[in-house]
Amino acid sequence: MKIAWRLTLWYTAALVLVLAAVLAAVFFGMQHLLVSQAEREVRDAASRIEALITSPEGGGGNHWHIDLDDPELTQVAGSPILWVQITGPQGVVQRSHSLGQAMLPAYSGPPVERELFGEQALLYGRQFAGGSVQIARPLTQEYRFLFNLLRLSLLLGSVGVVLAALGGLTLTHLALQPVENLTRTMLSVGPEDLTQRVKLSGPHDELWNLAQAFNRMLDQLERGFQRQREFMAAVSHDLRTPLAVVKSYAGLISRWGKDNPQVVAEAIEAINRATGLMERLANDLLLLMRVQSPAGVRQEDLFLDELAEEIVADAVVLAEGVTVTKSDFPPAPIRGDKDYLRRAIWALVDNAIKYNHPGGKVIVSLTTTGQEARLAVEDTGPGIPPAEIGHIFECFYRLDTAREQGKGFGIGLCLAKNIVEAHGGRIEAQSKPGQGSRFTIVLPLRSS
Ligand code: ADP
């Protein structure tokens, strides 16, 4: 069943219950009021009759014949005439004209409702010295009024319930319209078309927020899919060159290699270089996937200064035509994964060597300030133009010069950033074109 119908059904049922309760309260309240009023009337009339019969002025208890049809006695303003019957020691002494030939039962006691002569009536009997008086009062008018009131209320109530149900159904339909729009858009969205958006209209209510959240989710999905597509394109593009190298040298060997050891040696070296490149790319991609996984990185106690010392020592040996130096490193205890951090620091040092002038310098320094360790790698290379510096941490982003020279896949800084962020740190980049660049890894120090 649709929500609109369900809601309408629920609140219509609630409305009917409330109306029934109100009607019952009004009916029984009015009935109690009217019957109490009638009770007071019969008791008053009985008191007056008893006083007339038993008072000294009235004959001191033997003046049985009084005017029972005196309006003062048996008729209260606006109320119907009472039926009165006086019973003396020898039986019924007198009856009011309103009784005609009929006789009231010889009842004595508090007012009770009885059916008398085909009508609902209130009967009261009072005993006094030597006799008693029975008074009855028809309740026909009161009950007619009450039942008319009930019928009218039921009629108006039913019309009200039907109108409220119809109005409620229409309003609920209108209120849920955005949900239907949302569902339609959700159904039309798929990986092949993520450009659809829900039209945001109407008041800024919960449904508007839901539609906005859905649109935001689609934005993120679209960006994610786009990045994934670019990523795949970049990986396949970067794999093509080394693969082409391997293929062409393999062809060369098969054609000329058997007789020419020089061709074989050249081919083996080229194939080694190409497969080495592919291996590096595959390893970096694997690392990137792992560091971005929800499992995150290992957290073990280590010293950043020791790790940086090892990397600088390697760099001094491997750097060709560039001088790598370091400042004094203070102890920098941190928590993290040694292998990942080594790769991140190496990415910065490797770049500082790769993108440097022949004879240039690389300076690695480490400082600790308050809660942080700051490892800076500075070079004297060509620097990075300000317009590009915001992009260099994107995966597969390379400056044109680097792309031309085929110095890397554009994954080093992206990987380094992901690794450092997985350790709760950040990387800062500063560069002055023509003078050099400075990359700083900032990591939280271990609190002992
Ligand atoms: P790669 O792995 O190809 O070196 P990176 O992600 O490490 O790629 O760097 C992205 C781009 O940023 C490089 O292509 C290069 O153009 C530029 N870059 C990085 N480090 C430096 C640097 N120290 N000096 C100049 N340019 C740099």
Short mmCIF file of C-alpha atoms and ligand atoms in Angstrom, two decimals:
data_model
loop_
_atom_site.label_atom_id
_atom_site.label_comp_id
_atom_site.label_asym_id
_atom_site.label_seq_id
_atom_site.Cartn_x
_atom_site.Cartn_y
_atom_site.Cartn_z
CA MET A 1 0.00 0.00 0.00
CA LYS A 2 1.31 3.49 -0.87
CA ILE A 3 2.53 5.73 1.97
CA ALA A 4 -0.12 8.36 1.14
CA TRP A 5 -2.91 5.81 1.56
CA ARG A 6 -1.38 4.37 4.69
CA LEU A 7 -0.96 7.80 6.30
CA THR A 8 -4.53 8.79 5.36
CA LEU A 9 -5.88 5.56 6.79
CA TRP A 10 -4.01 6.02 10.04
CA TYR A 11 -5.00 9.57 10.72
CA THR A 12 -8.60 9.00 9.58
CA ALA A 13 -8.83 6.13 12.07
CA ALA A 14 -7.31 8.39 14.75
CA LEU A 15 -9.78 11.17 13.86
CA VAL A 16 -12.76 8.77 14.06
CA LEU A 17 -11.60 7.54 17.48
CA VAL A 18 -11.16 11.09 18.82
CA LEU A 19 -14.56 12.15 17.42
CA ALA A 20 -16.26 9.09 18.93
CA ALA A 21 -14.67 9.82 22.32
CA VAL A 22 -15.74 13.50 22.17
CA LEU A 23 -19.29 12.54 21.12
CA ALA A 24 -19.59 9.97 23.90
CA ALA A 25 -18.32 12.51 26.45
CA VAL A 26 -20.79 15.15 25.23
CA PHE A 27 -23.71 12.68 25.14
CA PHE A 28 -23.16 11.24 28.60
CA GLY A 29 -22.26 14.62 30.09
CA MET A 30 -25.46 16.21 28.77
CA GLN A 31 -27.51 13.22 29.90
CA HIS A 32 -26.08 13.50 33.41
CA LEU A 33 -26.80 17.25 33.47
CA LEU A 34 -30.40 16.89 32.31
CA VAL A 35 -31.21 13.94 34.60
CA SER A 36 -29.65 15.78 37.60
CA GLN A 37 -31.82 18.77 36.80
CA ALA A 38 -34.91 16.51 36.68
CA GLU A 39 -33.89 14.91 39.99
CA ARG A 40 -33.67 18.31 41.65
CA GLU A 41 -37.16 19.16 40.33
CA VAL A 42 -38.82 16.01 41.70
CA ARG A 43 -37.06 16.34 45.06
CA ASP A 44 -38.11 20.04 45.32
CA ALA A 45 -41.72 19.23 44.45
CA ALA A 46 -41.74 16.36 46.98
CA SER A 47 -40.37 18.68 49.69
CA ARG A 48 -43.05 21.26 48.97
CA ILE A 49 -45.85 18.67 49.02
CA GLU A 50 -44.55 17.13 52.25
CA ALA A 51 -44.37 20.60 53.84
CA LEU A 52 -47.97 21.38 52.83
CA ILE A 53 -49.26 18.11 54.21
CA THR A 54 -47.29 17.93 57.43
CA SER A 55 -47.02 21.64 58.45
CA PRO A 56 -49.24 22.90 61.33
CA GLU A 57 -50.79 25.52 58.98
CA GLY A 58 -51.60 22.79 56.53
CA GLY A 59 -53.45 20.72 59.13
CA GLY A 60 -50.62 19.08 61.05
CA GLY A 61 -50.44 15.84 59.11
CA ASN A 62 -54.02 15.15 58.08
CA HIS A 63 -54.58 17.70 55.36
CA TRP A 64 -54.33 15.22 52.53
CA HIS A 65 -56.15 17.16 49.90
CA ILE A 66 -54.00 19.83 48.40
CA ASP A 67 -54.12 21.32 44.90
CA LEU A 68 -51.76 19.02 43.01
CA ASP A 69 -52.28 20.90 39.76
CA ASP A 70 -51.10 24.17 41.21
CA PRO A 71 -48.35 25.21 38.76
CA GLU A 72 -46.40 26.62 41.74
CA LEU A 73 -46.26 23.13 43.17
CA THR A 74 -45.77 20.71 40.34
CA GLN A 75 -44.44 22.74 37.50
CA VAL A 76 -40.98 24.19 37.39
CA ALA A 77 -40.38 26.98 34.90
CA GLY A 78 -40.09 25.50 31.43
CA SER A 79 -40.28 21.88 32.56
CA PRO A 80 -43.10 19.44 31.81
CA ILE A 81 -45.85 18.80 34.29
CA LEU A 82 -45.05 16.25 36.98
CA TRP A 83 -47.10 13.18 37.76
CA VAL A 84 -47.93 13.25 41.47
CA GLN A 85 -49.66 10.70 43.64
CA ILE A 86 -50.24 11.00 47.41
CA THR A 87 -50.71 7.84 49.46
CA GLY A 88 -52.27 8.07 52.94
CA PRO A 89 -52.57 5.40 55.63
CA GLN A 90 -55.54 3.87 53.78
CA GLY A 91 -54.05 3.87 50.33
CA VAL A 92 -53.91 6.35 47.40
CA VAL A 93 -55.51 9.59 48.51
CA GLN A 94 -54.99 11.88 45.56
CA ARG A 95 -53.45 11.99 42.03
CA SER A 96 -52.61 14.96 39.84
CA HIS A 97 -54.74 15.51 36.72
CA SER A 98 -51.75 14.91 34.57
CA LEU A 99 -51.92 11.24 35.64
CA GLY A 100 -55.46 10.79 34.32
CA GLN A 101 -56.66 7.31 35.33
CA ALA A 102 -53.19 5.93 35.68
CA MET A 103 -51.53 5.09 38.98
CA LEU A 104 -47.89 5.39 39.93
CA PRO A 105 -46.20 2.36 41.55
CA ALA A 106 -46.02 2.56 45.36
CA TYR A 107 -42.33 3.32 45.23
CA SER A 108 -40.34 5.04 47.88
CA GLY A 109 -36.67 5.74 47.47
CA PRO A 110 -34.18 7.87 45.53
CA PRO A 111 -34.97 8.98 41.96
CA VAL A 112 -34.69 6.11 39.46
CA GLU A 113 -35.25 5.95 35.72
CA ARG A 114 -38.20 3.73 34.79
CA GLU A 115 -40.45 3.20 31.82
CA LEU A 116 -43.89 4.45 32.87
CA PHE A 117 -46.94 4.45 30.57
CA GLY A 118 -44.75 3.89 27.56
CA GLU A 119 -42.38 6.75 28.30
CA GLN A 120 -38.94 6.97 29.91
CA ALA A 121 -39.45 8.77 33.26
CA LEU A 122 -37.77 9.55 36.54
CA LEU A 123 -39.63 8.13 39.58
CA TYR A 124 -39.17 9.34 43.13
CA GLY A 125 -40.99 8.38 46.31
CA ARG A 126 -40.76 10.02 49.70
CA GLN A 127 -42.23 8.78 52.95
CA PHE A 128 -43.41 11.06 55.70
CA ALA A 129 -45.47 10.69 58.87
CA GLY A 130 -48.60 8.78 57.94
CA GLY A 131 -48.10 8.59 54.22
CA SER A 132 -45.93 9.02 51.18
CA VAL A 133 -45.78 10.90 47.93
CA GLN A 134 -44.70 9.48 44.52
CA ILE A 135 -43.58 11.87 41.90
CA ALA A 136 -42.66 10.96 38.33
CA ARG A 137 -41.27 13.18 35.66
CA PRO A 138 -41.25 12.19 31.98
CA LEU A 139 -37.78 12.43 30.35
CA THR A 140 -39.06 12.17 26.77
CA GLN A 141 -38.08 15.71 25.78
CA GLU A 142 -34.59 15.36 27.25
CA TYR A 143 -33.94 12.09 25.41
CA ARG A 144 -35.39 13.46 22.18
CA PHE A 145 -33.02 16.42 22.47
CA LEU A 146 -30.08 14.15 23.27
CA PHE A 147 -30.70 11.77 20.35
CA ASN A 148 -31.24 14.64 17.91
CA LEU A 149 -27.95 16.12 19.10
CA LEU A 150 -26.25 12.74 18.62
CA ARG A 151 -27.68 12.29 15.09
CA LEU A 152 -26.62 15.78 14.03
CA SER A 153 -23.14 15.35 15.50
CA LEU A 154 -22.74 11.97 13.78
CA LEU A 155 -23.80 13.44 10.44
CA LEU A 156 -21.50 16.47 10.71
CA GLY A 157 -18.69 14.30 12.08
CA SER A 158 -18.94 11.82 9.17
CA VAL A 159 -18.89 14.63 6.61
CA GLY A 160 -15.89 16.12 8.44
CA VAL A 161 -14.03 12.79 8.48
CA VAL A 162 -14.63 12.23 4.75
CA LEU A 163 -13.47 15.78 3.91
CA ALA A 164 -10.41 15.45 6.18
CA ALA A 165 -9.51 12.10 4.59
CA LEU A 166 -9.81 13.48 1.04
CA GLY A 167 -7.88 16.66 1.94
CA GLY A 168 -5.25 14.66 3.78
CA LEU A 169 -4.82 12.27 0.86
CA THR A 170 -4.34 15.16 -1.57
CA LEU A 171 -1.88 16.95 0.75
CA THR A 172 0.12 13.79 1.41
CA HIS A 173 0.27 13.14 -2.33
CA LEU A 174 1.58 16.67 -2.91
CA ALA A 175 4.05 16.43 -0.02
CA LEU A 176 5.44 13.12 -1.31
CA GLN A 177 5.75 14.31 -4.91
CA PRO A 178 9.47 15.16 -4.44
CA VAL A 179 10.08 11.58 -3.27
CA GLU A 180 8.62 10.31 -6.54
CA ASN A 181 10.87 12.71 -8.50
CA LEU A 182 13.81 11.49 -6.45
CA THR A 183 12.95 7.85 -7.14
CA ARG A 184 12.60 8.53 -10.89
CA THR A 185 16.02 10.23 -10.97
CA MET A 186 17.60 7.46 -8.87
CA LEU A 187 16.25 4.83 -11.26
CA SER A 188 17.59 6.68 -14.30
CA VAL A 189 21.09 7.00 -12.80
CA GLY A 190 23.65 4.38 -13.74
CA PRO A 191 27.42 4.16 -14.18
CA GLU A 192 26.97 5.07 -17.85
CA ASP A 193 25.06 8.28 -17.05
CA LEU A 194 25.87 10.07 -13.82
CA THR A 195 24.93 13.53 -15.10
CA GLN A 196 21.28 13.39 -13.94
CA ARG A 197 20.35 15.55 -10.94
CA VAL A 198 17.16 16.00 -8.92
CA LYS A 199 15.57 19.42 -9.53
CA LEU A 200 15.66 21.32 -6.23
CA SER A 201 12.43 23.24 -5.78
CA GLY A 202 9.91 24.06 -3.07
CA PRO A 203 10.57 24.88 0.58
CA HIS A 204 13.88 23.98 2.27
CA ASP A 205 12.44 21.05 4.22
CA GLU A 206 13.61 17.48 4.96
CA LEU A 207 12.81 16.33 1.41
CA TRP A 208 14.76 19.24 -0.06
CA ASN A 209 17.71 18.24 2.15
CA LEU A 210 17.35 14.63 1.00
CA ALA A 211 17.37 15.66 -2.67
CA GLN A 212 20.37 17.90 -2.06
CA ALA A 213 22.23 15.10 -0.27
CA PHE A 214 21.43 12.77 -3.16
CA ASN A 215 22.73 15.32 -5.69
CA ARG A 216 25.88 15.74 -3.63
CA MET A 217 26.38 11.99 -3.56
CA LEU A 218 25.97 11.92 -7.34
CA ASP A 219 28.55 14.72 -7.68
CA GLN A 220 31.03 12.66 -5.68
CA LEU A 221 30.22 9.48 -7.60
CA GLU A 222 30.61 11.30 -10.91
CA ARG A 223 33.96 12.74 -9.82
CA GLY A 224 35.02 9.32 -8.56
CA PHE A 225 34.08 7.58 -11.82
CA GLN A 226 35.73 10.36 -13.82
CA ARG A 227 38.93 10.01 -11.77
CA GLN A 228 38.82 6.26 -12.21
CA ARG A 229 38.45 6.64 -16.00
CA GLU A 230 41.35 9.12 -16.13
CA PHE A 231 43.37 6.81 -13.93
CA MET A 232 42.79 3.81 -16.20
CA ALA A 233 43.57 5.89 -19.29
CA ALA A 234 46.78 7.20 -17.70
CA VAL A 235 47.93 3.74 -16.57
CA SER A 236 47.28 2.16 -19.96
CA HIS A 237 48.95 5.11 -21.69
CA ASP A 238 52.05 4.85 -19.48
CA LEU A 239 52.27 1.10 -19.95
CA ARG A 240 52.24 1.42 -23.74
CA THR A 241 55.74 2.90 -24.06
CA PRO A 242 57.68 0.26 -22.07
CA LEU A 243 55.56 -2.49 -23.63
CA ALA A 244 56.38 -1.16 -27.10
CA VAL A 245 60.07 -1.12 -26.14
CA VAL A 246 59.94 -4.77 -24.98
CA LYS A 247 58.05 -5.80 -28.13
CA SER A 248 60.37 -4.05 -30.56
CA TYR A 249 63.56 -5.37 -28.89
CA ALA A 250 62.09 -8.88 -28.76
CA GLY A 251 61.51 -8.56 -32.53
CA LEU A 252 65.02 -7.25 -32.99
CA ILE A 253 66.52 -10.25 -31.15
CA SER A 254 64.41 -12.74 -33.11
CA ARG A 255 65.47 -11.17 -36.39
CA TRP A 256 69.16 -10.28 -35.82
CA GLY A 257 70.04 -11.25 -32.30
CA LYS A 258 71.05 -14.86 -32.94
CA ASP A 259 74.10 -13.77 -34.90
CA ASN A 260 74.79 -10.44 -33.21
CA PRO A 261 75.71 -10.50 -29.49
CA GLN A 262 75.82 -6.68 -29.41
CA VAL A 263 72.15 -6.47 -30.43
CA VAL A 264 71.30 -9.05 -27.76
CA ALA A 265 73.14 -7.07 -25.05
CA GLU A 266 71.49 -3.80 -26.11
CA ALA A 267 68.06 -5.45 -26.24
CA ILE A 268 68.45 -7.06 -22.83
CA GLU A 269 69.41 -3.75 -21.28
CA ALA A 270 66.45 -1.94 -22.87
CA ILE A 271 64.03 -4.71 -21.88
CA ASN A 272 65.39 -4.64 -18.33
CA ARG A 273 64.85 -0.87 -18.15
CA ALA A 274 61.31 -1.13 -19.53
CA THR A 275 60.28 -4.00 -17.25
CA GLY A 276 61.87 -2.17 -14.31
CA LEU A 277 59.68 0.85 -15.10
CA MET A 278 56.57 -1.32 -15.36
CA GLU A 279 57.43 -3.06 -12.11
CA ARG A 280 57.80 0.32 -10.36
CA LEU A 281 54.47 1.47 -11.72
CA ALA A 282 52.74 -1.75 -10.65
CA ASN A 283 54.30 -1.54 -7.16
CA ASP A 284 53.30 2.10 -6.74
CA LEU A 285 49.75 1.39 -7.87
CA LEU A 286 49.51 -1.49 -5.42
CA LEU A 287 50.82 0.72 -2.61
CA LEU A 288 48.33 3.43 -3.54
CA MET A 289 45.41 0.98 -3.44
CA ARG A 290 46.58 -0.40 -0.10
CA VAL A 291 47.10 2.98 1.55
CA GLN A 292 43.66 4.13 0.40
CA SER A 293 41.94 0.98 1.72
CA PRO A 294 39.88 1.32 4.93
CA ALA A 295 42.37 -0.93 6.77
CA GLY A 296 44.87 1.98 6.57
CA VAL A 297 48.51 1.58 7.57
CA ARG A 298 50.38 -0.30 10.31
CA GLN A 299 51.16 1.74 13.41
CA GLU A 300 54.51 0.88 14.97
CA ASP A 301 56.94 2.95 17.02
CA LEU A 302 59.79 4.30 14.91
CA PHE A 303 62.14 7.25 14.56
CA LEU A 304 61.71 9.52 11.56
CA ASP A 305 65.31 10.78 11.91
CA GLU A 306 66.68 7.20 11.52
CA LEU A 307 64.49 6.54 8.48
CA ALA A 308 65.53 9.84 6.87
CA GLU A 309 69.25 9.05 7.55
CA GLU A 310 68.91 5.74 5.65
CA ILE A 311 67.21 7.41 2.68
CA VAL A 312 69.78 10.21 2.51
CA ALA A 313 72.58 7.61 2.59
CA ASP A 314 71.00 5.79 -0.40
CA ALA A 315 70.41 9.07 -2.24
CA VAL A 316 74.06 10.15 -1.82
CA VAL A 317 75.12 6.96 -3.59
CA LEU A 318 72.44 6.95 -6.30
CA ALA A 319 72.37 10.67 -7.21
CA GLU A 320 74.34 11.35 -10.34
CA GLY A 321 75.55 14.90 -10.92
CA VAL A 322 73.63 16.24 -7.89
CA THR A 323 74.96 16.73 -4.35
CA VAL A 324 72.76 15.44 -1.55
CA THR A 325 73.44 16.85 1.95
CA LYS A 326 71.63 16.84 5.27
CA SER A 327 71.39 18.93 8.42
CA ASP A 328 71.70 17.49 11.94
CA PHE A 329 68.58 15.45 12.68
CA PRO A 330 67.08 15.67 16.18
CA PRO A 331 65.39 12.50 17.47
CA ALA A 332 61.84 12.41 16.05
CA PRO A 333 59.79 9.55 17.52
CA ILE A 334 56.66 8.86 15.52
CA ARG A 335 54.17 6.06 14.93
CA GLY A 336 53.57 4.55 11.50
CA ASP A 337 54.53 2.09 8.79
CA LYS A 338 58.24 2.18 7.96
CA ASP A 339 57.89 0.85 4.39
CA TYR A 340 55.16 3.27 3.39
CA LEU A 341 56.98 6.24 4.96
CA ARG A 342 60.23 5.25 3.26
CA ARG A 343 58.40 5.32 -0.11
CA ALA A 344 56.88 8.75 0.65
CA ILE A 345 60.21 10.33 1.68
CA TRP A 346 61.97 8.69 -1.27
CA ALA A 347 59.40 10.22 -3.67
CA LEU A 348 60.43 13.73 -2.51
CA VAL A 349 64.18 13.03 -2.53
CA ASP A 350 63.95 11.28 -5.91
CA ASN A 351 62.06 14.25 -7.41
CA ALA A 352 64.59 16.72 -5.94
CA ILE A 353 67.36 14.76 -7.71
CA LYS A 354 65.43 14.11 -10.96
CA TYR A 355 64.09 17.63 -11.42
CA ASN A 356 67.39 19.41 -10.69
CA HIS A 357 70.06 21.08 -12.79
CA PRO A 358 73.30 19.19 -13.38
CA GLY A 359 75.58 20.06 -10.45
CA GLY A 360 72.55 21.11 -8.39
CA LYS A 361 72.01 20.52 -4.66
CA VAL A 362 69.50 18.66 -2.52
CA ILE A 363 69.31 19.48 1.20
CA VAL A 364 67.34 17.30 3.61
CA SER A 365 66.59 18.80 7.03
CA LEU A 366 64.56 17.66 10.02
CA THR A 367 63.17 19.80 12.83
CA THR A 368 60.71 19.12 15.62
CA THR A 369 58.31 21.80 16.79
CA GLY A 370 55.84 21.19 19.59
CA GLN A 371 53.79 18.20 18.57
CA GLU A 372 55.16 17.91 15.01
CA ALA A 373 58.18 16.63 13.09
CA ARG A 374 58.99 18.55 9.88
CA LEU A 375 61.11 16.80 7.27
CA ALA A 376 62.04 19.20 4.43
CA VAL A 377 63.58 18.30 1.07
CA GLU A 378 64.95 21.33 -0.76
CA ASP A 379 66.45 21.47 -4.24
CA THR A 380 68.02 23.97 -6.56
CA GLY A 381 66.07 22.82 -9.63
CA PRO A 382 63.91 24.81 -12.09
CA GLY A 383 61.00 25.05 -9.63
CA ILE A 384 57.29 24.68 -10.34
CA PRO A 385 55.12 27.44 -11.87
CA PRO A 386 52.52 28.78 -9.35
CA ALA A 387 49.64 27.73 -11.65
CA GLU A 388 50.81 24.10 -11.53
CA ILE A 389 51.68 23.73 -7.87
CA GLY A 390 48.03 23.07 -6.93
CA HIS A 391 47.91 20.05 -9.26
CA ILE A 392 51.19 18.24 -8.69
CA PHE A 393 49.72 16.03 -5.95
CA GLU A 394 47.07 14.66 -8.34
CA CYS A 395 47.73 11.13 -9.56
CA PHE A 396 49.39 11.00 -13.02
CA TYR A 397 49.79 14.76 -13.14
CA ARG A 398 53.12 15.76 -14.68
CA LEU A 399 54.52 19.07 -15.77
CA ASP A 400 54.98 19.23 -19.53
CA THR A 401 58.77 19.29 -19.21
CA ALA A 402 58.79 16.15 -17.10
CA ARG A 403 56.38 14.38 -19.49
CA GLU A 404 58.57 15.19 -22.44
CA GLN A 405 61.62 13.84 -20.67
CA GLY A 406 59.74 10.69 -19.57
CA LYS A 407 61.11 11.00 -16.03
CA GLY A 408 58.21 9.36 -14.22
CA PHE A 409 54.55 8.39 -14.24
CA GLY A 410 53.30 11.30 -12.11
CA ILE A 411 52.43 9.01 -9.23
CA GLY A 412 55.22 9.78 -6.70
CA LEU A 413 53.71 12.88 -5.06
CA CYS A 414 50.17 11.46 -5.18
CA LEU A 415 51.38 8.34 -3.36
CA ALA A 416 53.45 10.39 -0.88
CA LYS A 417 50.45 12.59 -0.04
CA ASN A 418 48.17 9.59 0.50
CA ILE A 419 50.77 7.87 2.71
CA VAL A 420 51.46 10.95 4.84
CA GLU A 421 47.75 11.68 5.25
CA ALA A 422 47.14 8.07 6.29
CA HIS A 423 49.63 8.79 9.10
CA GLY A 424 47.69 11.87 10.21
CA GLY A 425 50.15 14.30 8.60
CA ARG A 426 50.37 16.58 5.57
CA ILE A 427 52.76 17.68 2.81
CA GLU A 428 53.51 21.32 2.11
CA ALA A 429 55.00 22.48 -1.20
CA GLN A 430 56.75 25.77 -1.87
CA SER A 431 58.54 26.66 -5.06
CA LYS A 432 60.21 29.62 -6.68
CA PRO A 433 60.46 29.14 -10.46
CA GLY A 434 64.07 29.36 -11.50
CA GLN A 435 65.36 28.94 -7.93
CA GLY A 436 64.13 25.61 -6.65
CA SER A 437 61.46 23.87 -4.61
CA ARG A 438 60.94 22.82 -1.02
CA PHE A 439 58.64 19.93 -0.05
CA THR A 440 57.95 19.37 3.67
CA ILE A 441 56.42 16.26 5.24
CA VAL A 442 54.74 17.17 8.54
CA LEU A 443 53.97 14.25 10.88
CA PRO A 444 52.62 14.14 14.43
CA LEU A 445 55.28 13.25 17.01
CA ARG A 446 54.69 10.18 19.17
CA SER A 447 53.62 11.12 22.69
CA SER A 448 55.61 8.79 24.96
P1 ADP B 1 56.84 11.49 -10.97
O1 ADP B 1 56.60 10.23 -10.22
O2 ADP B 1 56.59 11.38 -12.42
O3 ADP B 1 58.11 12.17 -10.62
P2 ADP B 1 55.43 13.17 -9.16
O4 ADP B 1 54.03 12.88 -8.78
O5 ADP B 1 56.48 12.87 -8.17
O6 ADP B 1 55.68 12.47 -10.54
O7 ADP B 1 55.51 14.70 -9.52
C1 ADP B 1 54.55 15.29 -10.36
C2 ADP B 1 55.15 16.39 -11.20
O8 ADP B 1 55.57 17.44 -10.34
C3 ADP B 1 56.38 15.94 -11.94
O9 ADP B 1 56.03 15.55 -13.22
C4 ADP B 1 57.24 17.20 -11.98
O10 ADP B 1 56.95 17.90 -13.16
C5 ADP B 1 56.76 18.02 -10.81
N1 ADP B 1 57.74 18.02 -9.71
C6 ADP B 1 57.74 17.24 -8.63
N2 ADP B 1 58.77 17.52 -7.81
C7 ADP B 1 59.42 18.51 -8.37
C8 ADP B 1 60.60 19.27 -8.02
N3 ADP B 1 61.26 19.04 -6.89
N4 ADP B 1 60.99 20.24 -8.85
C9 ADP B 1 60.33 20.49 -9.99
N5 ADP B 1 59.23 19.84 -10.38
C10 ADP B 1 58.78 18.86 -9.59
#
